Short mmCIF file of C-alpha atoms and ligand atoms in Angstrom, two decimals:
data_model
loop_
_atom_site.label_atom_id
_atom_site.label_comp_id
_atom_site.label_asym_id
_atom_site.label_seq_id
_atom_site.Cartn_x
_atom_site.Cartn_y
_atom_site.Cartn_z
CA UNK A 1 -54.53 18.36 -8.94
CA UNK A 2 -52.57 20.83 -10.99
CA UNK A 3 -50.14 19.39 -13.54
CA UNK A 4 -47.29 21.84 -14.03
CA UNK A 5 -46.22 22.73 -17.58
CA UNK A 6 -42.99 20.77 -16.98
CA UNK A 7 -45.12 17.68 -16.41
CA UNK A 8 -47.32 18.15 -19.48
CA UNK A 9 -47.11 15.81 -22.41
CA UNK A 10 -46.02 17.38 -25.69
CA UNK A 11 -49.14 16.46 -27.63
CA UNK A 12 -48.01 18.19 -30.86
CA UNK A 13 -44.89 16.02 -30.98
CA UNK A 14 -46.97 12.87 -30.48
CA UNK A 15 -49.52 13.96 -33.07
CA UNK A 16 -46.87 14.39 -35.77
CA UNK A 17 -45.77 10.76 -35.35
CA UNK A 18 -49.12 9.02 -34.96
CA UNK A 19 -51.29 10.95 -37.43
CA UNK A 20 -51.10 8.21 -40.05
CA UNK A 21 -51.70 5.29 -37.66
CA UNK A 22 -55.04 3.48 -37.42
CA UNK A 23 -54.54 3.25 -33.65
CA UNK A 24 -53.66 6.45 -31.73
CA UNK A 25 -55.25 9.16 -33.80
CA UNK A 26 -57.03 11.54 -33.39
CA UNK A 27 -55.79 12.51 -29.94
CA UNK A 28 -58.08 13.64 -27.14
CA UNK A 29 -55.87 15.10 -24.38
CA UNK A 30 -57.04 16.37 -21.01
CA UNK A 31 -54.58 17.46 -18.31
CA UNK A 32 -56.58 15.70 -15.58
CA UNK A 33 -59.42 13.19 -15.59
CA UNK A 34 -60.84 10.45 -13.38
CA UNK A 35 -60.02 7.52 -15.67
CA UNK A 36 -59.09 7.59 -19.35
CA UNK A 37 -61.05 4.34 -19.80
CA UNK A 38 -64.18 6.00 -18.41
CA UNK A 39 -63.62 9.14 -20.51
CA UNK A 40 -62.96 7.05 -23.63
CA UNK A 41 -66.24 5.20 -23.11
CA UNK A 42 -68.11 8.52 -22.80
CA UNK A 43 -66.45 9.84 -25.95
CA UNK A 44 -67.23 6.63 -27.83
CA UNK A 45 -70.89 6.92 -26.86
CA UNK A 46 -70.80 10.50 -28.13
CA UNK A 47 -69.51 9.28 -31.51
CA UNK A 48 -65.69 9.48 -31.26
CA UNK A 49 -63.87 7.81 -34.15
CA UNK A 50 -62.37 4.33 -33.63
CA UNK A 51 -58.63 4.69 -33.21
CA UNK A 52 -58.97 7.74 -30.95
CA UNK A 53 -56.31 8.06 -28.26
CA UNK A 54 -57.53 9.44 -24.93
CA UNK A 55 -54.63 10.55 -22.80
CA UNK A 56 -54.05 12.50 -19.62
CA UNK A 57 -51.25 13.67 -17.39
CA UNK A 58 -53.11 12.66 -14.26
CA UNK A 59 -55.88 10.22 -13.38
CA UNK A 60 -57.63 10.80 -10.08
CA UNK A 61 -59.57 7.52 -10.21
CA UNK A 62 -57.48 5.21 -12.40
CA UNK A 63 -58.99 1.75 -12.72
CA UNK A 64 -57.12 -1.55 -12.54
CA UNK A 65 -58.21 -5.11 -13.21
CA UNK A 66 -60.58 -6.87 -10.82
CA UNK A 67 -61.87 -3.62 -9.31
CA UNK A 68 -58.47 -2.43 -8.13
CA UNK A 69 -57.21 1.13 -8.42
CA UNK A 70 -54.35 2.19 -10.68
CA UNK A 71 -52.16 4.91 -9.22
CA UNK A 72 -49.89 6.95 -11.45
CA UNK A 73 -47.64 9.88 -10.67
CA UNK A 74 -48.99 13.23 -11.98
CA UNK A 75 -47.08 14.36 -15.05
CA UNK A 76 -44.59 11.50 -14.89
CA UNK A 77 -46.23 8.32 -16.13
CA UNK A 78 -48.25 7.22 -19.15
CA UNK A 79 -51.98 6.69 -18.73
CA UNK A 80 -53.99 6.36 -21.91
CA UNK A 81 -56.87 4.54 -23.56
CA UNK A 82 -57.79 3.69 -27.12
CA UNK A 83 -61.27 3.54 -28.59
CA UNK A 84 -61.36 0.51 -30.88
CA UNK A 85 -63.78 -1.58 -32.93
CA UNK A 86 -61.89 -4.85 -33.20
CA UNK A 87 -63.23 -7.58 -35.46
CA UNK A 88 -61.45 -10.10 -33.21
CA UNK A 89 -61.78 -11.33 -29.64
CA UNK A 90 -60.79 -9.09 -26.68
CA UNK A 91 -58.18 -11.58 -25.43
CA UNK A 92 -56.20 -10.96 -28.63
CA UNK A 93 -56.31 -7.23 -28.00
CA UNK A 94 -54.94 -7.80 -24.51
CA UNK A 95 -52.09 -9.85 -25.97
CA UNK A 96 -51.47 -7.25 -28.66
CA UNK A 97 -51.15 -4.46 -26.08
CA UNK A 98 -48.75 -6.48 -23.91
CA UNK A 99 -46.56 -7.46 -26.87
CA UNK A 100 -46.56 -3.87 -28.19
CA UNK A 101 -45.42 -2.47 -24.82
CA UNK A 102 -42.77 -5.17 -24.26
CA UNK A 103 -41.37 -4.71 -27.78
CA UNK A 104 -41.41 -0.91 -27.50
CA UNK A 105 -39.38 -1.14 -24.28
CA UNK A 106 -36.88 -3.44 -25.96
CA UNK A 107 -36.72 -1.38 -29.15
CA UNK A 108 -36.44 2.09 -27.66
CA UNK A 109 -34.64 1.49 -24.37
CA UNK A 110 -32.99 -1.91 -24.77
CA UNK A 111 -35.01 -3.21 -21.84
CA UNK A 112 -35.73 -6.93 -21.66
CA UNK A 113 -39.39 -6.93 -20.69
CA UNK A 114 -41.45 -10.06 -20.10
CA UNK A 115 -45.17 -10.68 -19.92
CA UNK A 116 -46.78 -12.12 -16.81
CA UNK A 117 -49.98 -14.02 -17.46
CA UNK A 118 -52.47 -12.73 -18.30
CA UNK A 119 -51.27 -9.26 -19.28
CA UNK A 120 -48.79 -7.47 -17.02
CA UNK A 121 -45.49 -6.29 -18.47
CA UNK A 122 -42.58 -6.88 -16.12
CA UNK A 123 -39.00 -5.72 -16.00
CA UNK A 124 -36.64 -7.51 -13.62
CA UNK A 125 -39.69 -9.38 -12.30
CA UNK A 126 -41.49 -6.16 -11.33
CA UNK A 127 -44.65 -4.75 -12.87
CA UNK A 128 -44.05 -1.76 -15.10
CA UNK A 129 -47.26 -1.76 -17.09
CA UNK A 130 -50.89 -2.78 -16.62
CA UNK A 131 -53.56 -3.26 -19.26
CA UNK A 132 -57.32 -3.00 -18.83
CA UNK A 133 -59.59 -4.04 -21.71
CA UNK A 134 -63.29 -3.18 -21.36
CA UNK A 135 -65.79 -4.09 -24.07
CA UNK A 136 -69.51 -3.78 -24.65
CA UNK A 137 -69.25 -6.27 -27.49
CA UNK A 138 -68.92 -3.62 -30.20
CA UNK A 139 -66.67 -0.84 -28.94
CA UNK A 140 -63.67 -1.85 -26.91
CA UNK A 141 -61.63 0.44 -24.71
CA UNK A 142 -57.99 -0.59 -24.30
CA UNK A 143 -56.42 1.17 -21.32
CA UNK A 144 -52.68 1.09 -20.73
CA UNK A 145 -50.74 2.43 -17.77
CA UNK A 146 -46.92 2.53 -17.85
CA UNK A 147 -44.76 3.58 -14.92
CA UNK A 148 -42.22 5.93 -16.45
CA UNK A 149 -40.74 8.71 -14.32
CA UNK A 150 -42.04 8.11 -10.82
CA UNK A 151 -40.22 5.77 -8.49
CA UNK A 152 -41.18 2.88 -6.24
CA UNK A 153 -37.83 2.46 -4.53
CA UNK A 154 -38.90 4.30 -1.36
CA UNK A 155 -41.97 2.12 -0.91
CA UNK A 156 -41.09 -1.01 1.08
CA UNK A 157 -44.22 -2.87 0.02
CA UNK A 158 -44.93 -1.72 -3.59
CA UNK A 159 -41.21 -1.50 -4.37
CA UNK A 160 -41.06 -5.32 -4.11
CA UNK A 161 -43.42 -5.83 -7.03
CA UNK A 162 -43.59 -2.61 -9.08
CA UNK A 163 -41.00 -0.54 -10.90
CA UNK A 164 -40.80 2.44 -13.24
CA UNK A 165 -38.51 3.09 -16.18
CA UNK A 166 -36.58 5.47 -13.93
CA UNK A 167 -36.14 2.65 -11.39
CA UNK A 168 -34.61 0.37 -14.03
CA UNK A 169 -32.21 3.00 -15.32
CA UNK A 170 -34.17 4.08 -18.41
CA UNK A 171 -35.39 7.41 -17.07
CA UNK A 172 -33.99 9.24 -20.11
CA UNK A 173 -36.64 7.73 -22.40
CA UNK A 174 -39.35 10.37 -22.81
CA UNK A 175 -43.02 9.56 -22.32
CA UNK A 176 -43.76 10.91 -25.79
CA UNK A 177 -41.18 8.69 -27.49
CA UNK A 178 -42.27 5.58 -25.60
CA UNK A 179 -45.94 6.24 -26.37
CA UNK A 180 -45.24 6.61 -30.09
CA UNK A 181 -43.21 3.39 -30.11
CA UNK A 182 -46.03 1.51 -28.36
CA UNK A 183 -48.68 2.89 -30.72
CA UNK A 184 -46.64 2.04 -33.83
CA UNK A 185 -46.27 -1.55 -32.74
CA UNK A 186 -49.86 -1.87 -31.56
CA UNK A 187 -51.20 -0.40 -34.82
CA UNK A 188 -49.16 -2.90 -36.85
CA UNK A 189 -50.51 -5.88 -34.86
CA UNK A 190 -54.05 -4.45 -34.85
CA UNK A 191 -54.09 -3.91 -38.61
CA UNK A 192 -52.80 -7.44 -39.11
CA UNK A 193 -55.55 -8.88 -36.90
CA UNK A 194 -58.27 -6.80 -38.59
CA UNK A 195 -57.24 -7.89 -42.07
CA UNK A 196 -55.76 -11.38 -41.67
CA UNK A 197 -57.89 -12.95 -38.92
CA UNK A 198 -56.77 -16.43 -37.91
CA UNK A 199 -53.30 -16.24 -39.47
CA UNK A 200 -52.57 -12.99 -37.62
CA UNK A 201 -53.94 -14.47 -34.38
CA UNK A 202 -51.53 -17.39 -34.71
CA UNK A 203 -48.60 -15.01 -35.28
CA UNK A 204 -49.55 -12.91 -32.26
CA UNK A 205 -50.14 -15.94 -30.05
CA UNK A 206 -46.67 -17.25 -30.92
CA UNK A 207 -45.06 -13.91 -30.08
CA UNK A 208 -47.02 -13.49 -26.83
CA UNK A 209 -46.17 -17.03 -25.70
CA UNK A 210 -42.47 -16.47 -26.42
CA UNK A 211 -42.51 -13.38 -24.18
CA UNK A 212 -44.52 -15.00 -21.40
CA UNK A 213 -42.48 -15.52 -18.24
CA UNK A 214 -45.18 -17.52 -16.46
CA UNK A 215 -44.67 -20.84 -18.26
CA UNK A 216 -42.43 -23.65 -17.01
CA UNK A 217 -42.74 -23.03 -13.30
CA UNK A 218 -45.07 -23.59 -10.38
CA UNK A 219 -47.44 -20.65 -9.96
CA UNK A 220 -50.38 -19.71 -7.78
CA UNK A 221 -53.29 -18.01 -9.50
CA UNK A 222 -55.37 -15.88 -7.14
CA UNK A 223 -59.06 -15.41 -7.84
CA UNK A 224 -61.83 -13.69 -5.88
CA UNK A 225 -63.01 -16.97 -4.43
CA UNK A 226 -59.70 -18.70 -3.80
CA UNK A 227 -56.48 -19.74 -5.41
CA UNK A 228 -55.07 -22.58 -7.45
CA UNK A 229 -51.46 -23.75 -7.58
CA UNK A 230 -49.84 -25.84 -10.28
CA UNK A 231 -47.11 -26.18 -12.86
CA UNK A 232 -47.81 -23.75 -15.73
CA UNK A 233 -47.32 -26.02 -18.72
CA UNK A 234 -49.09 -24.28 -21.60
CA UNK A 235 -51.53 -21.65 -22.77
CA UNK A 236 -54.61 -22.34 -24.85
CA UNK A 237 -55.49 -20.46 -28.03
CA UNK A 238 -57.84 -18.18 -26.05
CA UNK A 239 -55.00 -17.24 -23.69
CA UNK A 240 -56.14 -19.49 -20.81
CA UNK A 241 -53.35 -20.85 -18.62
CA UNK A 242 -53.03 -24.62 -18.33
CA UNK A 243 -51.86 -25.83 -14.93
CA UNK A 244 -50.77 -29.35 -14.02
CA UNK A 245 -51.86 -29.88 -10.43
CA UNK A 246 -50.09 -31.98 -7.78
CA UNK A 247 -52.53 -34.85 -8.27
CA UNK A 248 -51.73 -34.93 -12.00
CA UNK A 249 -54.98 -33.37 -13.18
CA UNK A 250 -55.06 -30.53 -15.64
CA UNK A 251 -56.74 -27.23 -14.77
CA UNK A 252 -57.53 -24.52 -17.31
CA UNK A 253 -57.54 -21.08 -15.71
CA UNK A 254 -59.18 -18.21 -17.60
CA UNK A 255 -58.77 -15.33 -15.18
CA UNK A 256 -56.97 -14.33 -12.02
CA UNK A 257 -53.62 -12.96 -10.92
CA UNK A 258 -50.30 -14.71 -10.61
CA UNK A 259 -48.76 -12.96 -7.62
C1 LIG B 1 -54.06 -3.56 -14.10
O1 LIG B 1 -52.93 -4.06 -14.21
O2 LIG B 1 -54.73 -3.74 -13.08
C2 LIG B 1 -54.58 -2.72 -15.21
C3 LIG B 1 -54.21 -1.28 -15.05
C4 LIG B 1 -54.68 -0.40 -16.21
C5 LIG B 1 -54.41 1.06 -15.97
C6 LIG B 1 -54.73 1.91 -17.14
S1 LIG B 1 -54.13 3.56 -16.96
C7 LIG B 1 -55.06 4.07 -18.34
C8 LIG B 1 -56.38 3.36 -18.30
N1 LIG B 1 -57.35 4.11 -17.53
C9 LIG B 1 -57.69 3.47 -16.41
O3 LIG B 1 -58.48 3.89 -15.56
N2 LIG B 1 -57.04 2.29 -16.33
C10 LIG B 1 -56.21 2.06 -17.49
#
């Protein structure tokens, strides 16, 4: 896959804005790679500094949650990963990424984004961003994919549940600008969590819950081995979803997809 110059990220412009952030610098850019999460892990093993941003214009083997693939349009979307050493639990990093993306969309494009449990960012009920956190217990790779310039409108099946910024009328927002806005917000939350522990976790949890669209309705959570349906009445402090089932019992769900 050849990414044309027109489809190449302006890395110098990004670098100028993120150089002072704890998250997003230094930048490791490659025009094409299999998966930025896989590349970030390799770089981390080779000694890359925590905070490093690994970014590409095209992933040939992008990874999604639960073994799925993540497809992005060459030179049009955002696919990047961060090498991090969080002192806090991975579920908080997932929440931090989702909140940072949702707030960046609101702040830079006036888009009302919502979070679908556990960590998809939706606009108009359609998925615009996916987050994949992979940890070995010490080094954590936070991978974020945002649909920016491609379009899903011609796809009868995917177009029902996925959208890009172009699809929602925000195609003028550049990938560089959006990335910087996401990194600024993520760095602020990350720094807070690293330094303030439990108090910062409470602040983040409150923000994430306020942006969660999953609560207050009947949902079905799909898991590898089945599904569970209930009224989504709360989330626990570790991000687990609390469902009230038809028979009145309470079920705490820690993973799965709300489709
Ligand atoms: C999901 O919703 O299933 C998570 C998708 C995560 C995709 C991003 S794109 C950048 C990073 N590299 C990958 O291979 N995956 C993540």
